[in-house]
Amino acid sequence: MTYLAKPKLHHPTLPQNRVCRTRRDYEGKISTLCAGCGHDSISAAIIQACFEMDVEPHRVAKLSGIGCSSKTPDYFLGNSHGFNTVHGRMPSVLTGANLANRALLYLGVSGDGDSASIGIGQFAHVMRRGVNMVYIVENNGVYGLTKGQFSATADQGSASKKGVVNSDTPIDMASLALQLGASYVARGFSGDKKQLVPIIKAAIAHKGAAFIDVVSPCVAFNNHPGSTKSYDYVREHNEAVNRIDFIPRKEEIVVDYAEGQVIEVEQHDGTILLLRKLHREYDPHNRVMAMNYVAEHQAKGEVVTGLLFVDNSARDLHEHLNTVDAPINTLAAAELCPGAATLAKINQSLR
Amino acid sequence: MSAQLQPDAQPAPLAAVNDFVVKFANVNGSGSASANELFAKAILRMGVPVSPRNIFPSNIQGLPTWYEIRVTGAGYLGRRGGVDLMVAMNPQTWNQDLKEIEPGGYLFYDNSKPLPASRFRTDITVIGMPLTEICNATYSEARQRQLFKNIIYVGALSVLLDIDPGVIEKLFSEQYKGKEKLLESNFKALHLGRDYASQHLPKIGLRVEAGDGVGDRIFVDGNTAAAIGCVYGGATVCAWYPITPSSSLAEAFQKYCQKLRVDPVTGKNRYAIVQAEDEIASIGMVVGAGWNGARAFTTTSGPGVSLMTEFIGLAYMAEIPVTIINVQRGGPSTGMPTRTQQADLVSCAYASHGDTKHILLFPEDPHECFDQSAQAFDLADRLQTPVFVMTDLDIGMNQRLCAPFEWDETKEYDRGKVMTAEDLDSGRDFGRYLDVDGDGIPFRTWPGTHPSKGSFFTRGTTKDAYARYSEAGPDYVYNVQRLLKKLETAKSLVPQPVARNARAATRFGVIYFGSTSPAMSEALDALDAAEVHVDALRLRAFPFPDSVRQFIEAHDLVFVVEQNRDAQLRGMLINELEFSPDRLPAVLHYDGTPITARFITREIGDRVRAARKSS
């Protein structure tokens, strides 16, 4: 992770969003990943989503683990605090940060090695707890930074660049998230930004554990024939269940759809997702159906993408813990320390 | 020279007032713990200091458990060693329990079933009482028979030892306030025991006499004390994973937060407690919360620290305030999970790969558990680094008589060097890892502070003073040298050692810390009385303040007393202060039982006498 600052030259006519920022204000340092890396497309999608959502960059905390994907938070949202934590342990650090200040937007970025191999335990528990966050796994089925070893999401029978065939069964992160109770589960493809940006935007608007599995080909080690995480393979086998048209609140819905093809999903904050159905029978409110659908299509070698599941009445960890509305890190000593008189009473109770 | 005892001569039955040891041998899960605690508290309420120790198995029901109570008018709260009155309620451990009784001591047992004479010793006084028979005759339910048997023996013992029944009744009234039925049945059981003892049992030589030796002291276990310290210290985030002997600390924190930290208007909590999936997640949450400006802690024991090690290195390197309370137990591995040791010093002081050093605090009793737990948050915030409170099972899980907790309301929390939006707007240069004050401590900002200034990327990798990734040697050296300087700064901020001089000038010294304290105080009195003069220094923290070096320099031979096999503190003194090992002889006790005054007195006494002879 070398340090390369981008020059701060803004074109004066660059459009501003409602918090008076241009798209450039959401960028970070210049990426040091390989040219063509899917992860850079995801960073670009995050930048676009945050810009279009009028997110104040400094109100975002971006956290990651270790690996190529975990380097990316340095390449977007340069005015946000970032934390490159420990391999596989981003979820716990994000949980603690979220407990300390519930008012920020938490963006966890991880990879398939980081989340499905070493970090599968923490991944599972952060989903169970319903930590309010956007958790993106940049999934390429391979360890890039250590040069091409299989990760736990690599499909059984897929071949590495060196020709080794993977014999282990794969872990499907989206299915796992569904089973573990994530209240927003989606899958995207780094090569389909049109689908990905609304998925990220809707995840930002979602209150609760939002998980996005983004298939993101590794151009250096996993983009060859025989790989099931290559650009070509995913393009050929992409099975999108729906497309989100994300509509910010209070805006008139002007898009015209044929009846029965669109579902309106109102989020906690009043925003509305317009979900264009690509499969008539697919119901994104049905967790069990989502799990079955993904499993059935996966068995056919298809990669199911789109918004797989959303529970718009989800409760987050702070609600479970009944914490005060104010960020806990702003509580003053007077609100925390019971004082000497109370201590005298405690002493009395211990005699 | 005392007259030689004839082989058959029996020692006289022990006689003592307010100075004896009673040990209860029970089966765990039988409800004995609360009855035994009642016994201890009754003596305490008579104004006589007691020091109880629960010696329990890693098990829920059916295995042997002991409760040892030292009655000590002189106020010696360490373990003395030896047992004067054994209350043998567990047939499984009969032989072992019998062996432990001092010659001339007493055995109290349930004689509902007769035992052959060969099962007893002849040099002790045996007192049998048909407890099971009485219970079976009085109660029909099995659980009642079991539970009230305990209260009945407390009643009988209260007669034997002259314990005021009024005090016990008052304790019952407090405990069963509003539960009249329970109160009545406990009264009944107590008097069943008392009546039988008055009518059938002989008086014994041990007696409790009301005194005024307790004063305003409180009776509390270290885990509860540390939990209250965390509440007072402003901890808002606790992430933990259950592990003996630290679990009751997190549970006590929860209990006191529910009482003291709920917003009276909204009913919402001014705290967040998460029982994590493991110790790695616990410390990860604490790191995340500390990074984000909350006072956060975890509580664990040795195996937990082993799992946390990688994160501790990150917190050291990235400079994040973290408080870890380590209630030490016997290691390594699962070791002796329900026994005590001071054996995590090295694993905590140098936790993580690479060059690391961490702050350790050593409380001697629950009072200091309270103080140091609260202070740990100030130190962690000020120094932006992990701080360990190194308590142990002996302090943590046993109720101990100690000075009442105190809180200075004029003192404010020290949140350390944190730049606000106003600071940043005023044009102050912000370098996250820049040593601006020469104390090694840089400024930090909390996430979300300012729209365009003060954000930085936190990482465990090397960086320059402005938190930019750097693999340049000079940047690395600057940072790790600054971390050392920070540790220098810490020396004057941590609790300073406590010195105690011998009655006469001496070239001998002793260094000790933590739960060894009460046994050491007693041993020092005994040594002074035997004209073995030793100056003492009780360490309360690592890194070692300069006074530790001065103390060692001022003595030719300094014993280092600790409760581990490898003399870990001694090793640290040798390494950190570069003293010759010859100058620091080790006195070690590590069988899992708390160190005793008798052990220390003998070890140091013998070695001082030997050193005197050879010089």
Coordinates of C-alpha atoms in Angstrom, one line a residue, chain A residues 211-350:
Chain A
F211 CA -24.4 -7.5 3.3
I212 CA -23.3 -7.3 -0.4
D213 CA -21.3 -10.0 -2.0
V214 CA -19.6 -8.5 -5.1
V215 CA -18.0 -10.9 -7.5
S216 CA -14.9 -9.1 -8.4
P217 CA -12.5 -10.8 -10.8
C218 CA -8.8 -10.9 -10.0
V219 CA -7.1 -10.0 -13.3
A220 CA -3.7 -11.2 -12.1
F221 CA -4.6 -14.7 -10.6
N222 CA -8.2 -15.7 -11.3
N223 CA -9.4 -14.4 -14.7
H224 CA -8.4 -17.4 -16.9
P225 CA -10.5 -20.1 -18.6
G226 CA -11.5 -22.7 -15.9
S227 CA -12.0 -20.0 -13.3
T228 CA -15.6 -19.4 -12.2
K229 CA -14.8 -15.9 -10.9
S230 CA -13.5 -14.5 -14.2
Y231 CA -15.1 -11.6 -16.1
D232 CA -16.2 -13.9 -18.9
Y233 CA -17.6 -16.6 -16.6
V234 CA -19.6 -14.2 -14.5
R235 CA -20.9 -12.3 -17.6
E236 CA -22.1 -15.6 -19.1
H237 CA -23.7 -17.0 -16.0
N238 CA -25.1 -13.9 -14.3
E239 CA -28.7 -14.5 -13.3
A240 CA -30.1 -11.2 -12.1
V241 CA -33.3 -11.6 -10.1
N242 CA -34.1 -7.8 -10.1
R243 CA -32.8 -4.4 -10.6
I244 CA -33.0 -1.7 -8.0
D245 CA -34.0 1.9 -9.0
F246 CA -33.2 3.7 -5.8
I247 CA -35.4 6.7 -5.2
P248 CA -34.4 9.1 -2.6
R249 CA -37.2 10.3 -0.3
K250 CA -39.7 13.0 -1.2
E251 CA -38.9 12.7 -4.8
E252 CA -41.7 12.1 -7.2
I253 CA -41.6 8.7 -8.7
V254 CA -41.7 9.3 -12.4
V255 CA -40.4 6.0 -13.7
D256 CA -43.1 4.1 -15.5
Y257 CA -43.3 0.3 -15.1
A258 CA -45.8 -2.2 -16.3
E259 CA -48.0 -3.4 -13.4
G260 CA -46.8 -6.4 -11.5
Q261 CA -43.2 -5.8 -12.4
V262 CA -42.2 -3.4 -9.7
I263 CA -42.2 -3.6 -5.9
E264 CA -41.9 -0.5 -3.8
V265 CA -39.9 -1.2 -0.7
E266 CA -39.9 1.6 2.0
Q267 CA -36.8 1.8 4.1
H268 CA -36.5 2.9 7.7
D269 CA -35.4 6.4 6.8
G270 CA -38.4 6.9 4.4
T271 CA -36.4 6.2 1.2
I272 CA -38.1 4.0 -1.3
L273 CA -36.6 1.3 -3.3
L274 CA -38.2 0.6 -6.6
L275 CA -37.4 -3.0 -7.4
R276 CA -37.8 -4.0 -11.0
K277 CA -38.5 -7.7 -11.1
L278 CA -36.7 -9.7 -13.6
H279 CA -38.2 -12.9 -12.4
R280 CA -41.9 -12.8 -11.8
E281 CA -41.9 -15.2 -8.9
Y282 CA -39.0 -13.7 -7.0
D283 CA -40.0 -12.2 -3.6
P284 CA -37.2 -10.3 -1.9
H285 CA -39.1 -10.3 1.4
N286 CA -39.0 -14.0 1.7
R287 CA -35.8 -15.2 3.4
V288 CA -36.4 -18.9 2.9
M289 CA -37.4 -18.4 -0.8
A290 CA -34.2 -16.4 -1.3
M291 CA -32.1 -19.2 0.2
N292 CA -33.7 -21.8 -2.0
Y293 CA -33.6 -19.7 -5.1
V294 CA -29.9 -19.0 -4.7
A295 CA -29.1 -22.6 -4.0
E296 CA -31.2 -24.0 -7.0
H297 CA -29.6 -21.6 -9.5
Q298 CA -26.1 -22.0 -8.1
A299 CA -26.5 -25.7 -8.6
K300 CA -26.9 -25.0 -12.3
G301 CA -23.7 -23.0 -12.3
E302 CA -25.4 -19.6 -12.3
V303 CA -24.4 -16.6 -10.3
V304 CA -27.6 -15.1 -8.8
T305 CA -27.3 -11.3 -8.5
G306 CA -29.6 -8.5 -7.4
L307 CA -31.3 -7.7 -4.1
L308 CA -31.8 -11.1 -2.7
F309 CA -33.5 -10.2 0.6
V310 CA -34.5 -7.2 2.6
D311 CA -36.3 -6.9 5.9
N312 CA -37.4 -3.3 6.2
S313 CA -38.5 -3.6 9.8
A314 CA -35.1 -4.9 11.0
R315 CA -33.8 -3.8 14.4
D316 CA -30.1 -3.1 14.9
L317 CA -27.7 -3.9 17.7
H318 CA -28.3 -0.5 19.4
E319 CA -32.0 -1.2 19.6
H320 CA -31.3 -4.7 21.0
L321 CA -29.0 -3.2 23.6
N322 CA -31.4 -0.3 24.3
T323 CA -28.6 2.2 24.3
V324 CA -29.2 6.0 24.5
D325 CA -29.9 7.9 21.3
A326 CA -26.8 10.1 21.7
P327 CA -23.5 8.6 20.6
I328 CA -22.0 6.9 23.7
N329 CA -18.7 8.6 23.1
T330 CA -20.3 12.0 23.7
L331 CA -21.6 11.2 27.1
A332 CA -20.1 13.5 29.7
A333 CA -18.6 12.4 33.0
A334 CA -21.7 13.6 34.8
E335 CA -23.7 11.1 32.9
L336 CA -21.3 8.3 33.5
C337 CA -19.9 8.6 37.0
P338 CA -22.4 8.0 39.8
G339 CA -20.5 10.2 42.2
A340 CA -19.2 10.0 45.8
A341 CA -22.5 9.9 47.6
T342 CA -23.6 6.9 45.6
L343 CA -20.3 5.2 46.3
A344 CA -20.8 5.7 50.0
K345 CA -24.1 3.8 49.6
I346 CA -22.3 1.0 47.7
N347 CA -19.8 0.8 50.5
Q348 CA -22.6 0.5 53.0
S349 CA -24.1 -2.4 51.0
L350 CA -20.8 -4.2 51.2

